[in-house]
């Protein structure tokens, strides 16, 4: 029988000499890179000796990832106890706990959101650089086209894999889902304490990819095009691999949490809509992320070995098939949480029972099921007619379950006593934008139109309306809606609405023009274009910069309120879902006693009763 | 989930310094941005500080995707040099031109550099002593003697571009010459594949010192 040696305990109070865990992560990551890179580079037979080679940088990156994740606290808090030694981890208090390992799902959720917002800013800066280049019709900001294309790739990659996939799933999901299902922790808290650190690591890997050389493939890493790129593409594959690994762990964690950690009485019939959305998204992630991770590994091997998987010796179209097989479900990974969030916010703001709830769930689940059937519409120009038609059919059909979710939102709005708050108008804006994105999507599903506008700015307009319009506006709605939950503080409605209107106007002024300029002949992927498109591009760039400033305003305003806004009541929206039945912000353990759910959450007809009761007091709410 | 039994109580908690954290994060950001946007400037400063030794005798030059090793060389007028050029790329052809200034051709992307305007090898006596997997050798105005028979490659006559050996993946060529009396700074580069190699960074600097 072993005992914890008492003599060691005073060591714990020497924490004042500790360096911040993120710095330890940087140092360990650097050591890990240098060590593994040196070992592999040393085995190389090449003369003259090169310290960084294609192969050594891959192994060095793995060393850096291990060092970074272990250094941010996983070593003390997780690995040492796993080896039977004493944990020397002390979770700091206050804001410092967000800069190290934590098993608290609320801390992890906020870490995901902040990392994701950091990615949003970095990718947004890349977008601004692109728009500045496009203000003129010749090369002027960038020296070479490859630099522009690298910027396009960094923008798209970080936006898709660290914002679109992560913010509402890793961020809001980790924070809200345990609360929504009435649990004090997620199913795998230590795993998510580690996985969250892969997000900043992946973002930085992609952002620093130009150090190895420019790459031209965009966020899709297309082979065999990537074969003729410089080595920066290696960091694309590796960075995305880290981000996807993190999302995969989130998906496993959320699925297990929703299935196994539900409070007593929280049946599938009573499960909140956002939890349904997270379940659908997590299943999508569990199906498709391993597939695309393996594709990226093949792409990497294709580059560094090299193996002829996707070259002319293999099949050049294989990569496109494999990529879009994941790439289209990815769009729904981004959008399904937004649809679920509408159904969460609208009943509360409208004080009206959620309309046709079961059809909303059917919509979310069928969007998830159909999303794997439509990938080939991204490749219409490479296909024969008889191959195109079924994919055109499925693509148009996916608008039906999407419509279910839409109709649930509209049905709930119908004759409701809608409070026009910032989250409300952001949800309405999101519905408006997403509708435009969806309707233009119908054109794109049509092979004849698709052939005409393929790879023009029409497509760019379409998916930005879907993803910024749908997901980013909903994320902003969620941020304003849950701000009292996260911080216990309330924003000012005037400033909130000002920020919302600002981004809405700038967004529509920017991206609505992309449809027009696309039809006029503006192609994607080119930093240089015919002169007649220059005035319109210039104008779009001005609005794009205004949009960037609008997002910056909202981020800064939300952070400011988070830190020093006026304190508000615990459930300002009078919502009935479980996450609002705790203190705001929630204590270390959200629920002092496990709640017992006695009815659904969306019945606002009586306008007062809470659907849950603490254990042992069933009678109060059970009438 | 169970807590670790050793978890310290609240009074044990001593936090790390806020100032150290802010200064460190700012420093890391500055270093990162500097590395990302100023990498060529940093490399130039490092080269200027460390300098490059004068190369003589047998010189190995490697072509990669897309760089030369070394990317900076110094020769002295009158030295006897055997340059061994090896293509390390697993799947791409590479060449090596040496010269100054550019010939350009207009395009939608602005002028594209097609080759150096002034050819370093003009009038230089070059002896090819070894060769393997060479795609072609453009001789231009160099005086080329070839000791490798039969020629495993195509020699193109003057008027087909600067003096440049183009190597297949894994190919090599060795040529001997005396450094001509052309002191100053010269550049080398690979203009293969629509000049994308040069743009992607496949370029180097050659300094010729007077005798």
Coordinates of N, CA and C in Angstrom, one line a residue, chain A residues 397-514:
Chain A
X397 N -32.5 18.2 -53.5 CA -33.3 17.6 -52.5 C -32.9 18.0 -51.1
X398 N -31.7 18.3 -50.9 CA -31.2 18.6 -49.5 C -31.8 19.8 -49.0
X399 N -32.4 20.6 -50.0 CA -33.1 21.9 -49.5 C -34.4 21.5 -48.8
X400 N -34.9 20.3 -49.0 CA -36.1 20.0 -48.3 C -36.0 19.8 -46.8
X401 N -35.0 19.0 -46.3 CA -34.9 19.0 -44.8 C -34.3 20.3 -44.3
X402 N -33.5 21.0 -45.1 CA -33.1 22.4 -44.6 C -34.3 23.2 -44.4
X403 N -35.3 23.1 -45.4 CA -36.5 23.8 -45.3 C -37.3 23.5 -44.1
X404 N -37.3 22.2 -43.6 CA -38.0 21.9 -42.4 C -37.5 22.8 -41.3
X405 N -36.2 22.8 -41.1 CA -35.6 23.6 -40.0 C -36.0 25.1 -40.2
X406 N -36.1 25.5 -41.4 CA -36.4 26.9 -41.7 C -37.9 27.2 -41.3
X407 N -38.8 26.2 -41.7 CA -40.2 26.4 -41.4 C -40.5 26.3 -39.9
X408 N -39.7 25.5 -39.2 CA -39.9 25.5 -37.7 C -39.6 26.9 -37.2
X409 N -38.5 27.5 -37.7 CA -38.2 28.9 -37.2 C -39.3 29.9 -37.6
X410 N -39.8 29.8 -38.9 CA -40.8 30.7 -39.3 C -42.1 30.5 -38.6
X411 N -42.5 29.2 -38.4 CA -43.7 28.8 -37.7 C -43.7 29.3 -36.2
X412 N -42.5 29.3 -35.6 CA -42.4 29.8 -34.2 C -42.5 31.3 -34.2
X413 N -41.9 32.0 -35.2 CA -42.0 33.4 -35.3 C -43.5 33.9 -35.5
X414 N -44.2 33.1 -36.2 CA -45.6 33.5 -36.6 C -46.4 33.9 -35.4
X415 N -46.9 35.1 -35.3 CA -47.8 35.6 -34.3 C -47.2 35.4 -32.9
X416 N -45.8 35.5 -32.8 CA -45.2 35.4 -31.5 C -45.1 36.9 -31.0
X417 N -44.9 37.0 -29.7 CA -44.6 38.3 -29.1 C -43.1 38.5 -29.1
X418 N -42.6 38.8 -30.3 CA -41.1 38.8 -30.5 C -40.5 40.0 -29.8
X419 N -39.5 39.8 -28.9 CA -38.7 40.9 -28.4 C -37.6 41.1 -29.3
X420 N -37.5 42.4 -29.8 CA -36.4 42.7 -30.8 C -35.1 43.0 -30.0
X421 N -34.4 42.0 -29.6 CA -33.1 42.1 -28.9 C -32.0 41.9 -30.0
X422 N -30.8 42.1 -29.5 CA -29.7 41.9 -30.5 C -29.6 40.4 -30.9
X423 N -29.7 39.4 -30.0 CA -29.7 38.0 -30.5 C -30.9 37.8 -31.5
X424 N -32.0 38.4 -31.3 CA -33.2 38.2 -32.2 C -32.8 38.7 -33.6
X425 N -32.4 40.0 -33.6 CA -32.1 40.5 -35.0 C -31.0 39.8 -35.7
X426 N -30.0 39.3 -34.9 CA -28.9 38.6 -35.5 C -29.4 37.2 -36.1
X427 N -30.4 36.6 -35.4 CA -30.9 35.4 -35.9 C -31.8 35.7 -37.1
X428 N -32.5 36.8 -37.1 CA -33.3 37.1 -38.3 C -32.4 37.4 -39.5
X429 N -31.3 38.1 -39.2 CA -30.3 38.4 -40.3 C -29.7 37.2 -40.8
X430 N -29.4 36.3 -39.9 CA -28.8 35.0 -40.3 C -29.8 34.2 -41.2
X431 N -31.1 34.3 -40.8 CA -32.1 33.6 -41.7 C -32.2 34.2 -43.0
X432 N -32.1 35.5 -43.1 CA -32.2 36.3 -44.3 C -31.0 35.9 -45.2
X433 N -29.8 36.0 -44.6 CA -28.6 35.7 -45.4 C -28.6 34.2 -45.9
X434 N -28.9 33.3 -45.0 CA -28.9 31.9 -45.3 C -29.9 31.6 -46.4
X435 N -31.0 32.3 -46.4 CA -32.0 32.1 -47.5 C -31.4 32.5 -48.8
X436 N -30.6 33.6 -48.9 CA -30.0 34.0 -50.1 C -29.0 33.0 -50.5
X437 N -28.2 32.5 -49.5 CA -27.2 31.5 -49.8 C -27.8 30.2 -50.3
X438 N -29.0 29.9 -49.7 CA -29.7 28.6 -50.2 C -30.3 28.8 -51.5
X439 N -30.9 29.9 -51.8 CA -31.5 30.1 -53.1 C -30.5 30.1 -54.3
X440 N -29.4 30.7 -54.0 CA -28.3 30.7 -55.1 C -27.7 29.3 -55.2
X441 N -27.8 28.6 -54.1 CA -27.3 27.2 -54.2 C -28.2 26.4 -55.1
X442 N -29.5 26.7 -55.2 CA -30.3 25.9 -56.1 C -29.8 26.1 -57.6
X443 N -29.4 27.3 -57.9 CA -28.9 27.6 -59.3 C -27.6 26.7 -59.5
X444 N -26.8 26.7 -58.4 CA -25.5 26.0 -58.6 C -25.7 24.5 -58.7
X445 N -26.8 24.0 -58.1 CA -27.1 22.5 -58.2 C -27.6 22.2 -59.6
X446 N -27.9 23.2 -60.4 CA -28.4 23.0 -61.8 C -27.2 22.9 -62.7
X447 N -27.0 21.8 -63.4 CA -25.8 21.6 -64.1 C -25.5 22.7 -65.1
X448 N -26.5 23.2 -65.9 CA -26.3 24.1 -66.9 C -25.8 25.4 -66.4
X449 N -26.4 25.9 -65.3 CA -25.9 27.1 -64.7 C -24.6 26.9 -64.0
X450 N -24.4 25.8 -63.4 CA -23.1 25.5 -62.8 C -22.0 25.6 -63.7
X451 N -22.2 25.0 -64.9 CA -21.1 25.0 -65.9 C -20.7 26.4 -66.3
X452 N -21.7 27.3 -66.2 CA -21.5 28.7 -66.6 C -20.7 29.5 -65.5
X453 N -21.1 29.2 -64.2 CA -20.6 30.1 -63.2 C -19.5 29.4 -62.3
X454 N -19.2 28.1 -62.7 CA -18.2 27.4 -61.9 C -16.9 28.2 -61.8
X455 N -16.4 28.2 -60.5 CA -15.1 28.9 -60.2 C -15.2 30.4 -60.6
X456 N -16.3 31.0 -60.5 CA -16.4 32.4 -60.6 C -16.7 33.0 -59.2
X457 N -16.8 34.3 -59.1 CA -17.1 34.9 -57.8 C -18.6 34.7 -57.4
X458 N -19.4 34.2 -58.4 CA -20.8 33.8 -58.0 C -20.7 32.7 -56.9
X459 N -19.8 31.7 -57.1 CA -19.7 30.7 -56.1 C -19.2 31.3 -54.8
X460 N -18.2 32.2 -54.9 CA -17.7 32.8 -53.7 C -18.8 33.5 -52.9
X461 N -19.6 34.2 -53.6 CA -20.7 34.9 -53.0 C -21.7 33.9 -52.3
X462 N -22.0 32.8 -53.0 CA -22.9 31.8 -52.5 C -22.4 31.2 -51.2
X463 N -21.2 30.8 -51.2 CA -20.8 30.1 -49.9 C -20.5 31.0 -48.8
X464 N -20.1 32.3 -49.1 CA -20.0 33.2 -48.0 C -21.4 33.6 -47.5
X465 N -22.4 33.7 -48.3 CA -23.7 33.9 -47.7 C -24.1 32.8 -46.9
X466 N -23.8 31.5 -47.3 CA -24.2 30.4 -46.5 C -23.4 30.3 -45.2
X467 N -22.1 30.5 -45.3 CA -21.3 30.3 -44.1 C -21.2 31.5 -43.2
X468 N -20.8 32.7 -43.8 CA -20.8 33.8 -42.9 C -22.2 34.2 -42.5
X469 N -23.1 34.3 -43.6 CA -24.5 34.7 -43.4 C -25.2 33.7 -42.4
X470 N -24.9 32.4 -42.6 CA -25.6 31.4 -41.7 C -24.9 31.3 -40.4
X471 N -23.6 30.8 -40.5 CA -22.9 30.4 -39.3 C -22.4 31.5 -38.4
X472 N -21.7 32.5 -39.1 CA -21.0 33.5 -38.3 C -22.1 34.4 -37.7
X473 N -23.1 34.8 -38.4 CA -24.2 35.6 -37.8 C -24.9 34.9 -36.6
X474 N -25.1 33.6 -36.8 CA -25.7 32.8 -35.7 C -24.7 32.8 -34.5
X475 N -23.4 32.7 -34.8 CA -22.4 32.6 -33.7 C -22.4 34.0 -33.0
X476 N -22.6 35.1 -33.7 CA -22.7 36.3 -33.0 C -24.0 36.4 -32.2
X477 N -25.1 35.9 -32.8 CA -26.3 35.8 -32.0 C -26.1 35.0 -30.7
X478 N -25.4 33.9 -30.8 CA -25.2 33.0 -29.7 C -24.3 33.8 -28.7
X479 N -23.3 34.5 -29.2 CA -22.4 35.2 -28.2 C -23.2 36.3 -27.4
X480 N -24.0 37.0 -28.1 CA -24.8 38.0 -27.4 C -25.9 37.4 -26.5
X481 N -26.4 36.3 -27.0 CA -27.5 35.6 -26.2 C -26.9 35.0 -24.9
X482 N -25.7 34.3 -25.1 CA -25.2 33.6 -23.9 C -24.2 34.5 -23.1
X483 N -24.0 35.7 -23.5 CA -23.0 36.6 -22.8 C -23.4 36.7 -21.3
X484 N -24.7 36.8 -20.9 CA -25.0 36.9 -19.5 C -24.7 35.5 -18.8
X485 N -24.8 34.4 -19.6 CA -24.5 33.1 -19.0 C -23.0 33.0 -18.8
X486 N -22.2 33.4 -19.8 CA -20.7 33.2 -19.7 C -20.1 34.1 -18.6
X487 N -20.7 35.4 -18.5 CA -20.0 36.4 -17.7 C -20.8 36.9 -16.6
X488 N -22.1 36.7 -16.6 CA -23.0 37.3 -15.6 C -23.2 38.8 -15.9
X489 N -22.8 39.2 -17.1 CA -22.9 40.6 -17.4 C -23.8 40.8 -18.7
X490 N -24.4 42.0 -18.8 CA -25.3 42.2 -19.9 C -24.8 43.4 -20.8
X491 N -24.9 43.1 -22.1 CA -24.5 44.2 -23.0 C -25.5 45.2 -23.1
X492 N -25.2 46.3 -23.7 CA -26.1 47.4 -24.0 C -26.8 47.2 -25.3
X493 N -28.2 47.2 -25.3 CA -28.9 46.9 -26.5 C -28.6 47.8 -27.7
X494 N -28.4 49.1 -27.4 CA -28.1 50.0 -28.5 C -26.8 49.7 -29.2
X495 N -25.7 49.4 -28.3 CA -24.4 49.1 -28.9 C -24.5 47.7 -29.6
X496 N -25.2 46.8 -29.0 CA -25.3 45.5 -29.6 C -26.0 45.5 -31.0
X497 N -27.1 46.3 -31.0 CA -27.8 46.4 -32.3 C -27.0 47.2 -33.3
X498 N -26.2 48.2 -32.8 CA -25.3 48.9 -33.7 C -24.3 48.0 -34.4
X499 N -23.7 47.1 -33.6 CA -22.7 46.2 -34.1 C -23.4 45.2 -35.1
X500 N -24.6 44.8 -34.8 CA -25.3 43.8 -35.6 C -25.6 44.4 -37.0
X501 N -26.2 45.7 -36.9 CA -26.6 46.3 -38.2 C -25.3 46.6 -39.0
X502 N -24.3 47.1 -38.3 CA -23.0 47.4 -39.1 C -22.6 46.1 -39.9
X503 N -22.4 45.0 -39.2 CA -21.9 43.8 -40.0 C -22.9 43.4 -41.0
X504 N -24.2 43.5 -40.7 CA -25.2 43.1 -41.7 C -25.2 43.9 -43.0
X505 N -25.1 45.2 -42.8 CA -25.1 46.1 -44.0 C -23.8 45.9 -44.8
X506 N -22.6 45.9 -44.0 CA -21.4 45.7 -44.7 C -21.3 44.3 -45.4
X507 N -21.8 43.3 -44.7 CA -21.8 42.0 -45.3 C -22.6 41.9 -46.6
X508 N -23.8 42.4 -46.6 CA -24.6 42.3 -47.8 C -24.1 43.2 -48.9
X509 N -23.5 44.4 -48.5 CA -22.9 45.2 -49.5 C -21.8 44.5 -50.2
X510 N -21.0 43.8 -49.4 CA -19.8 43.1 -50.0 C -20.2 41.9 -50.8
X511 N -21.0 41.0 -50.2 CA -21.1 39.7 -50.9 C -22.3 39.6 -51.9
X512 N -23.3 40.5 -51.8 CA -24.3 40.5 -52.8 C -23.6 41.0 -54.1
X513 N -22.6 41.8 -54.1 CA -22.0 42.3 -55.3 C -21.2 41.1 -55.9
X514 N -20.7 40.2 -55.1 CA -19.9 39.1 -55.7 C -20.7 38.3 -56.7

